[in-house]
């Protein structure tokens, strides 16, 4: 399986997770939708051809507007974890508040402390966002100084 297929398989696994947990139905009931906004994947070992495996999905953390899901591709023969992935699912919609949704579908569930791995990943996402905000601010500042934007030219291959 090539690396792009892993992400495709995760989409299917996430759909099953949303359906079985009731999270997606509750988000839709409140007029919201879910958008995957970040993924981190670690390929530990290739899955051998024709080897059966399962994909696990576990909600490991959440905040007001996002769900954080950990996935594992696990061998059915010896429980070896071939691949592990973290995904950030941002929930869109003005009436959607994740803690309320979690409480509705699983009353009494406590917010898990983020693992060190998740905390570091979230910091890297924040740093990436800051980088792009700084770039945008620099470009806006250049425009205000009367400088012209750089022009990017994309050429297509004429057939």
mmCIF file of C-alpha atoms in Angstrom:
data_model
loop_
_atom_site.group_PDB
_atom_site.id
_atom_site.type_symbol
_atom_site.label_atom_id
_atom_site.label_comp_id
_atom_site.label_asym_id
_atom_site.label_seq_id
_atom_site.Cartn_x
_atom_site.Cartn_y
_atom_site.Cartn_z
ATOM 1 C CA UNK A 1 0.000 0.000 0.000
ATOM 2 C CA UNK A 2 1.478 3.370 -0.930
ATOM 3 C CA UNK A 3 1.506 6.272 1.519
ATOM 4 C CA UNK A 4 -1.430 8.076 -0.103
ATOM 5 C CA UNK A 5 -3.639 5.042 0.471
ATOM 6 C CA UNK A 6 -3.097 5.254 4.231
ATOM 7 C CA UNK A 7 -4.729 8.683 4.333
ATOM 8 C CA UNK A 8 -7.592 7.424 2.182
ATOM 9 C CA UNK A 9 -8.131 4.478 4.525
ATOM 10 C CA UNK A 10 -8.103 6.883 7.481
ATOM 11 C CA UNK A 11 -10.975 8.807 5.888
ATOM 12 C CA UNK A 12 -13.045 5.609 5.850
ATOM 13 C CA UNK A 13 -12.041 4.718 9.420
ATOM 14 C CA UNK A 14 -12.950 8.199 10.631
ATOM 15 C CA UNK A 15 -16.369 7.936 8.968
ATOM 16 C CA UNK A 16 -16.989 4.657 10.791
ATOM 17 C CA UNK A 17 -15.818 6.228 14.058
ATOM 18 C CA UNK A 18 -18.115 9.233 13.643
ATOM 19 C CA UNK A 19 -21.055 6.978 12.832
ATOM 20 C CA UNK A 20 -20.536 4.497 15.676
ATOM 21 C CA UNK A 21 -19.796 7.167 18.295
ATOM 22 C CA UNK A 22 -22.711 9.426 17.379
ATOM 23 C CA UNK A 23 -20.442 12.474 17.244
ATOM 24 C CA UNK A 24 -21.127 13.342 13.620
ATOM 25 C CA UNK A 25 -24.904 12.977 13.969
ATOM 26 C CA UNK A 26 -24.877 15.388 16.905
ATOM 27 C CA UNK A 27 -22.655 17.874 15.042
ATOM 28 C CA UNK A 28 -25.008 17.752 12.027
ATOM 29 C CA UNK A 29 -28.055 18.099 14.290
ATOM 30 C CA UNK A 30 -26.597 21.415 15.461
ATOM 31 C CA UNK A 31 -25.986 22.531 11.870
ATOM 32 C CA UNK A 32 -22.243 21.928 11.884
ATOM 33 C CA UNK A 33 -19.761 20.135 9.703
ATOM 34 C CA UNK A 34 -16.297 18.670 10.180
ATOM 35 C CA UNK A 35 -13.148 19.539 8.271
ATOM 36 C CA UNK A 36 -9.810 17.784 8.635
ATOM 37 C CA UNK A 37 -7.290 20.568 9.222
ATOM 38 C CA UNK A 38 -4.111 18.680 10.133
ATOM 39 C CA UNK A 39 -2.643 15.193 10.052
ATOM 40 C CA UNK A 40 0.581 13.707 11.335
ATOM 41 C CA UNK A 41 1.377 10.178 10.253
ATOM 42 C CA UNK A 42 4.262 7.883 11.148
ATOM 43 C CA UNK A 43 4.954 4.839 9.018
ATOM 44 C CA UNK A 44 6.699 2.309 11.255
ATOM 45 C CA UNK A 45 6.778 -0.617 8.849
ATOM 46 C CA UNK A 46 5.063 -1.388 5.515
ATOM 47 C CA UNK A 47 1.937 -3.504 5.634
ATOM 48 C CA UNK A 48 2.774 -6.693 3.707
ATOM 49 C CA UNK A 49 0.645 -7.388 0.639
ATOM 50 C CA UNK A 50 -2.532 -9.358 1.423
ATOM 51 C CA UNK A 51 -1.943 -9.038 5.186
ATOM 52 C CA UNK A 52 -5.139 -8.360 7.114
ATOM 53 C CA UNK A 53 -5.135 -5.335 9.401
ATOM 54 C CA UNK A 54 -7.549 -3.153 11.293
ATOM 55 C CA UNK A 55 -7.610 0.594 11.818
ATOM 56 C CA UNK A 56 -8.400 1.843 15.293
ATOM 57 C CA UNK A 57 -9.734 5.308 16.085
ATOM 58 C CA UNK A 58 -9.688 6.904 19.499
ATOM 59 C CA UNK A 59 -10.741 10.397 20.513
ATOM 60 C CA UNK A 60 -7.714 11.471 22.547
ATOM 61 C CA UNK A 61 -8.468 15.151 23.151
ATOM 62 C CA UNK A 62 -10.782 18.014 22.211
ATOM 63 C CA UNK A 63 -11.186 21.737 22.668
ATOM 64 C CA UNK A 64 -14.054 24.130 21.930
ATOM 65 C CA UNK A 65 -13.820 23.747 18.146
ATOM 66 C CA UNK A 66 -11.675 20.684 17.361
ATOM 67 C CA UNK A 67 -11.487 16.944 17.900
ATOM 68 C CA UNK A 68 -8.141 15.123 18.023
ATOM 69 C CA UNK A 69 -8.231 11.499 16.920
ATOM 70 C CA UNK A 70 -5.449 8.933 17.102
ATOM 71 C CA UNK A 71 -5.473 6.115 14.561
ATOM 72 C CA UNK A 72 -3.414 2.943 14.365
ATOM 73 C CA UNK A 73 -3.036 0.420 11.559
ATOM 74 C CA UNK A 74 -2.719 -2.846 13.473
ATOM 75 C CA UNK A 75 -1.839 -6.338 12.232
ATOM 76 C CA UNK A 76 -4.584 -8.884 12.873
ATOM 77 C CA UNK A 77 -2.052 -11.700 13.221
ATOM 78 C CA UNK A 78 0.250 -10.276 15.917
ATOM 79 C CA UNK A 79 -1.150 -6.840 16.934
ATOM 80 C CA UNK A 80 1.909 -5.036 15.532
ATOM 81 C CA UNK A 81 1.221 -1.322 14.969
ATOM 82 C CA UNK A 82 2.352 -0.628 11.396
ATOM 83 C CA UNK A 83 1.375 3.020 11.272
ATOM 84 C CA UNK A 84 0.111 5.620 13.690
ATOM 85 C CA UNK A 85 -1.598 8.913 12.877
ATOM 86 C CA UNK A 86 -2.985 11.941 14.657
ATOM 87 C CA UNK A 87 -5.667 14.062 13.044
ATOM 88 C CA UNK A 88 -7.173 17.395 13.950
ATOM 89 C CA UNK A 89 -10.826 17.674 12.989
ATOM 90 C CA UNK A 90 -12.099 21.259 13.103
ATOM 91 C CA UNK A 91 -15.820 21.615 13.613
ATOM 92 C CA UNK A 92 -17.548 24.429 11.763
ATOM 93 C CA UNK A 93 -20.857 25.920 12.785
ATOM 94 C CA UNK A 94 -21.926 28.722 15.116
ATOM 95 C CA UNK A 95 -24.014 26.476 17.389
ATOM 96 C CA UNK A 96 -21.443 23.703 17.748
ATOM 97 C CA UNK A 97 -19.510 23.521 21.023
ATOM 98 C CA UNK A 98 -17.476 20.311 21.264
ATOM 99 C CA UNK A 99 -17.577 19.880 25.074
ATOM 100 C CA UNK A 100 -21.396 20.035 24.941
ATOM 101 C CA UNK A 101 -21.486 17.408 22.182
ATOM 102 C CA UNK A 102 -19.187 15.069 24.130
ATOM 103 C CA UNK A 103 -21.341 15.500 27.242
ATOM 104 C CA UNK A 104 -24.496 14.747 25.234
ATOM 105 C CA UNK A 105 -23.216 11.489 23.694
ATOM 106 C CA UNK A 106 -21.099 10.304 26.669
ATOM 107 C CA UNK A 107 -22.307 11.996 29.874
ATOM 108 C CA UNK A 108 -19.619 12.422 32.512
ATOM 109 C CA UNK A 109 -16.698 12.005 30.106
ATOM 110 C CA UNK A 110 -13.685 13.989 31.254
ATOM 111 C CA UNK A 111 -11.325 15.801 28.935
ATOM 112 C CA UNK A 112 -8.183 13.668 28.697
ATOM 113 C CA UNK A 113 -4.853 15.353 29.275
ATOM 114 C CA UNK A 114 -2.997 15.571 25.977
ATOM 115 C CA UNK A 115 -0.066 13.198 25.650
ATOM 116 C CA UNK A 116 3.379 14.715 25.221
ATOM 117 C CA UNK A 117 3.290 13.670 21.559
ATOM 118 C CA UNK A 118 -0.033 15.453 21.023
ATOM 119 C CA UNK A 119 1.122 18.547 22.930
ATOM 120 C CA UNK A 120 4.256 18.845 20.802
ATOM 121 C CA UNK A 121 2.251 18.331 17.609
ATOM 122 C CA UNK A 122 -0.221 21.045 18.637
ATOM 123 C CA UNK A 123 2.702 23.391 19.312
ATOM 124 C CA UNK A 124 4.059 22.696 15.823
ATOM 125 C CA UNK A 125 0.638 23.495 14.331
ATOM 126 C CA UNK A 126 0.549 26.764 16.288
ATOM 127 C CA UNK A 127 4.077 27.641 15.144
ATOM 128 C CA UNK A 128 3.145 26.950 11.519
ATOM 129 C CA UNK A 129 0.088 29.201 11.850
ATOM 130 C CA UNK A 130 2.214 31.975 13.344
ATOM 131 C CA UNK A 131 4.688 31.674 10.477
ATOM 132 C CA UNK A 132 1.952 32.247 7.909
ATOM 133 C CA UNK A 133 0.459 35.113 9.931
ATOM 134 C CA UNK A 134 3.890 36.793 9.990
ATOM 135 C CA UNK A 135 4.260 36.316 6.235
ATOM 136 C CA UNK A 136 0.808 37.833 5.690
ATOM 137 C CA UNK A 137 1.613 40.764 7.994
ATOM 138 C CA UNK A 138 4.896 41.378 6.166
ATOM 139 C CA UNK A 139 3.113 41.392 2.802
ATOM 140 C CA UNK A 140 0.415 43.726 4.114
ATOM 141 C CA UNK A 141 3.081 46.038 5.511
ATOM 142 C CA UNK A 142 4.904 46.075 2.135
ATOM 143 C CA UNK A 143 1.655 46.999 0.378
ATOM 144 C CA UNK A 144 1.142 49.856 2.807
ATOM 145 C CA UNK A 145 4.674 51.081 2.077
ATOM 146 C CA UNK A 146 3.761 51.416 -1.592
ATOM 147 C CA UNK A 147 5.748 48.436 -2.801
ATOM 148 C CA UNK A 148 4.279 46.192 -5.438
ATOM 149 C CA UNK A 149 3.449 42.572 -4.790
ATOM 150 C CA UNK A 150 5.733 39.985 -6.243
ATOM 151 C CA UNK A 151 4.123 38.440 -9.276
ATOM 152 C CA UNK A 152 4.062 34.686 -9.430
ATOM 153 C CA UNK A 153 3.792 33.132 -12.849
ATOM 154 C CA UNK A 154 2.546 29.606 -13.290
ATOM 155 C CA UNK A 155 3.032 28.070 -16.681
ATOM 156 C CA UNK A 156 0.972 25.195 -17.888
ATOM 157 C CA UNK A 157 2.337 22.627 -20.252
ATOM 158 C CA UNK A 158 0.646 23.283 -23.615
ATOM 159 C CA UNK A 159 -0.445 19.998 -25.125
#
